[in-house]
Each structure stands twice: as structure tokens, then as C-alpha cells.
Amino acid sequence: MARKLFGMIEAGAAGVVDKTNPNLDQGPNSGAGRMMSVNRLSSGLMDLTNNSVREIALDSIIASDIKDRIALDDPGIQDLARAIAKHGQIVPIMVRPLPDRPDRYQIIYGRRRLAAIRQLDQAQTIKAIIRHVKDEDAVIAQGQENNLRLDPSYIEKALFARSLQEQGFDITTIGEALNIDRYSVSKFIKVAEDTGEDVISLIGAAHEIGRRPWRELGDLVQSFGPEAAAHIAPALEALDDSNDRFRTALTRLKAAVVQEPDKTAPKKPAKAISARDFRLVGKEDAPQMTYRGSSRQIALSIERTANKDFTDWLDQNIDQIAIEIQQRWKAARQP
């Protein structure tokens, strides 16, 4: 469906939209009805191309609020720039005016063409079709263009999904933008959230790295804590390839979290759940105990010097005491 959408847009721009295509006649309540809201971008595109293409200033086009790329560094953009310099811009981009600033535009599709023309020294304007498009249709078009034209990596798709969620778009719209189901959308968002934008920006697109390694890295970041980016940054500075940076980050965090802890690494403080002091029931000289509970562990401490007889007995009987406590816990759970 995504390929059909952009095939229609490009064909329309060339003046060859097939108006007999039965797929264009499906109603809004059909299985493809939701996608038809996007197809409104290409309806009548031949007439728009002939009559409504305008030259607009390059600096009047702003970036989308939706983060969809870590860096637009596709080497093919340079080839496209050379082709446009030689033959001129044949296919216009599509933009929409900003509601509060009609002299400024947000790009809907044609990001590679825009990036290529911005590389040309003498270019100041670009050919564009101006359409008033709903937010949902714009982000679906942006996501589908990314999938078809820009070859985004796994983590770039995850960032795009997360950014859409932050902008208030629902799971259905995000799924249509990425051409994935709701379950996959949730997995993308979780990986982006767990890994964190600071760590992702240090690594880059990492096109060779798929979901499972990124998920593992996200788990390690969560285990290490908020200083994960600072911990891996020095080891990544000398690496040019983002795939190598990912592997190095993964190895370094594994060493800090899974294996022997790095003594110099900042530790994530345990969140305190409860803490209290109490005295055992009985005589006034009963041992004073201190209890500490956190999200990681609980600890019961007794001052040994003031309670030597009791703590010596506890040393000898702690195994049986622990078993009895567990048995009481199991009995308490039974209805």
C-alpha cells in the first residue's frame, strides 16, 4: 500500500495518474479506506503539477517536528544534486503552509530532493506544490517516504515512532506511517525509550543493527542508569562507523552491568522504599535493629558489640531462621 501511494504521487507528478485504477474508488469505510485519506495527496496531482507548481524560497521550508532521521547522510543525495544541477528539478516537492505562519512551509514529501537542492551553491528556490494537509496525513506520508526512499535503520524507525507518540499521534496512525502493526509500534517505542536519545545520538543510525541487539542495549542502559551515555562516550569518539560504535557501546555496558562491575562507573542509586529502626519485644536490653528496604534489596542490621550473645546465636542459626520465615510467608499466602 505504501509503494502504491508513492507510485501514484510520482506518476501524478509526471502527468500519468491512472484514473481508471479501481483501487482509487474504495470508500472511506473499506479496508483501504484509511489509506485513502493519504491518497488525497495525489488526487488531482496532474492538474496541480500543470497549474499550481510554485517556486518558493529554500529558507522558507522548515524541518518537521517529527524526528525521523539521525542524519540525512544518504550518499545518493550527492548524485541527485549533480543530476538536478545538470537537468534541472523535474519533480516538485510537496509542502503545506504552517497554520500560524503562512509564509513558512513544512515539507510533506520530497526530502531527498530538498536536501539535494540545498547542496547546490546557487540554489535559492525550489519547485513545490502547496497543499493543505491534515497532521495525520502528513506524518503518514513522511513515514512512508522514509521507508521507500531513505532506507531508515531500525533505530531511526524507533525514534520516528517515539517522536510521533510524543506529538500526540495514536498507535494506528504511527503504524500506518511505518506500515507495521500495533504490536510492532509498541516494540519500536519501548526500544527508543529504554535506550534514550542521548545514547542513540552517540551511536548513530547503525544500519546493520536490528531489533534484538538494540533491545539488549536498551536493557543494559536501564540497568546502568542515567550516566550510561557518559560512560560509553569516550570509547566511541574515535570510531567513524556507527555499527562499530553500537558494538563498542554494547560491549562496554555489558562489562559494566553483566560482568564484574566497573569500580569507576557511576552507580545508579537504589530508590528507597522504607527505612525504620525498631527494638525487639521483651526486655529493655533487647537488641536494637535497623531495617532498610529499597527497590534492589532489604537489609536488617544489628550492632554486634552491644548484642554479642544474640548476634553470635544468630550467626549459628540464620539458615533455619530464614527457612522458618519463608514457611510463615507461604502459610500467610494461602487462603
PDB file of C-alpha atoms in Angstrom, residues 35 41 57 65 85 91 104 164 190 199 234 241 260 262 265 270 281 293 308 327:
ATOM      1  CA  MET A  35      -5.110   4.866   3.382  1.00  0.00           C
ATOM      2  CA  LEU A  41      -2.368  13.927  -1.526  1.00  0.00           C
ATOM      3  CA  ALA A  57      12.427  30.085  -1.097  1.00  0.00           C
ATOM      4  CA  ASP A  65       8.757  18.448  14.311  1.00  0.00           C
ATOM      5  CA  ALA A  85      22.313  20.732 -11.429  1.00  0.00           C
ATOM      6  CA  VAL A  91       9.633  16.595  -9.966  1.00  0.00           C
ATOM      7  CA  ARG A 104       6.571  29.257   6.110  1.00  0.00           C
ATOM      8  CA  LEU A 164       5.110  10.657  16.751  1.00  0.00           C
ATOM      9  CA  LYS A 190       9.918   0.797  24.012  1.00  0.00           C
ATOM     10  CA  VAL A 199      22.828   7.142  23.807  1.00  0.00           C
ATOM     11  CA  PRO A 234      34.946   8.149  25.477  1.00  0.00           C
ATOM     12  CA  ASP A 241      31.313   3.724  11.641  1.00  0.00           C
ATOM     13  CA  GLU A 260      32.357  -7.612  37.159  1.00  0.00           C
ATOM     14  CA  ASP A 262      33.472  -1.207  36.871  1.00  0.00           C
ATOM     15  CA  ALA A 265      31.456   3.730  36.834  1.00  0.00           C
ATOM     16  CA  ALA A 270      18.671   2.490  44.652  1.00  0.00           C
ATOM     17  CA  VAL A 281       9.664  -7.082  72.035  1.00  0.00           C
ATOM     18  CA  GLY A 293      14.372  -1.588  52.142  1.00  0.00           C
ATOM     19  CA  LYS A 308      27.263 -10.055  71.143  1.00  0.00           C
ATOM     20  CA  GLN A 327       7.424 -21.019  55.626  1.00  0.00           C
TER      21      GLN A 327
END
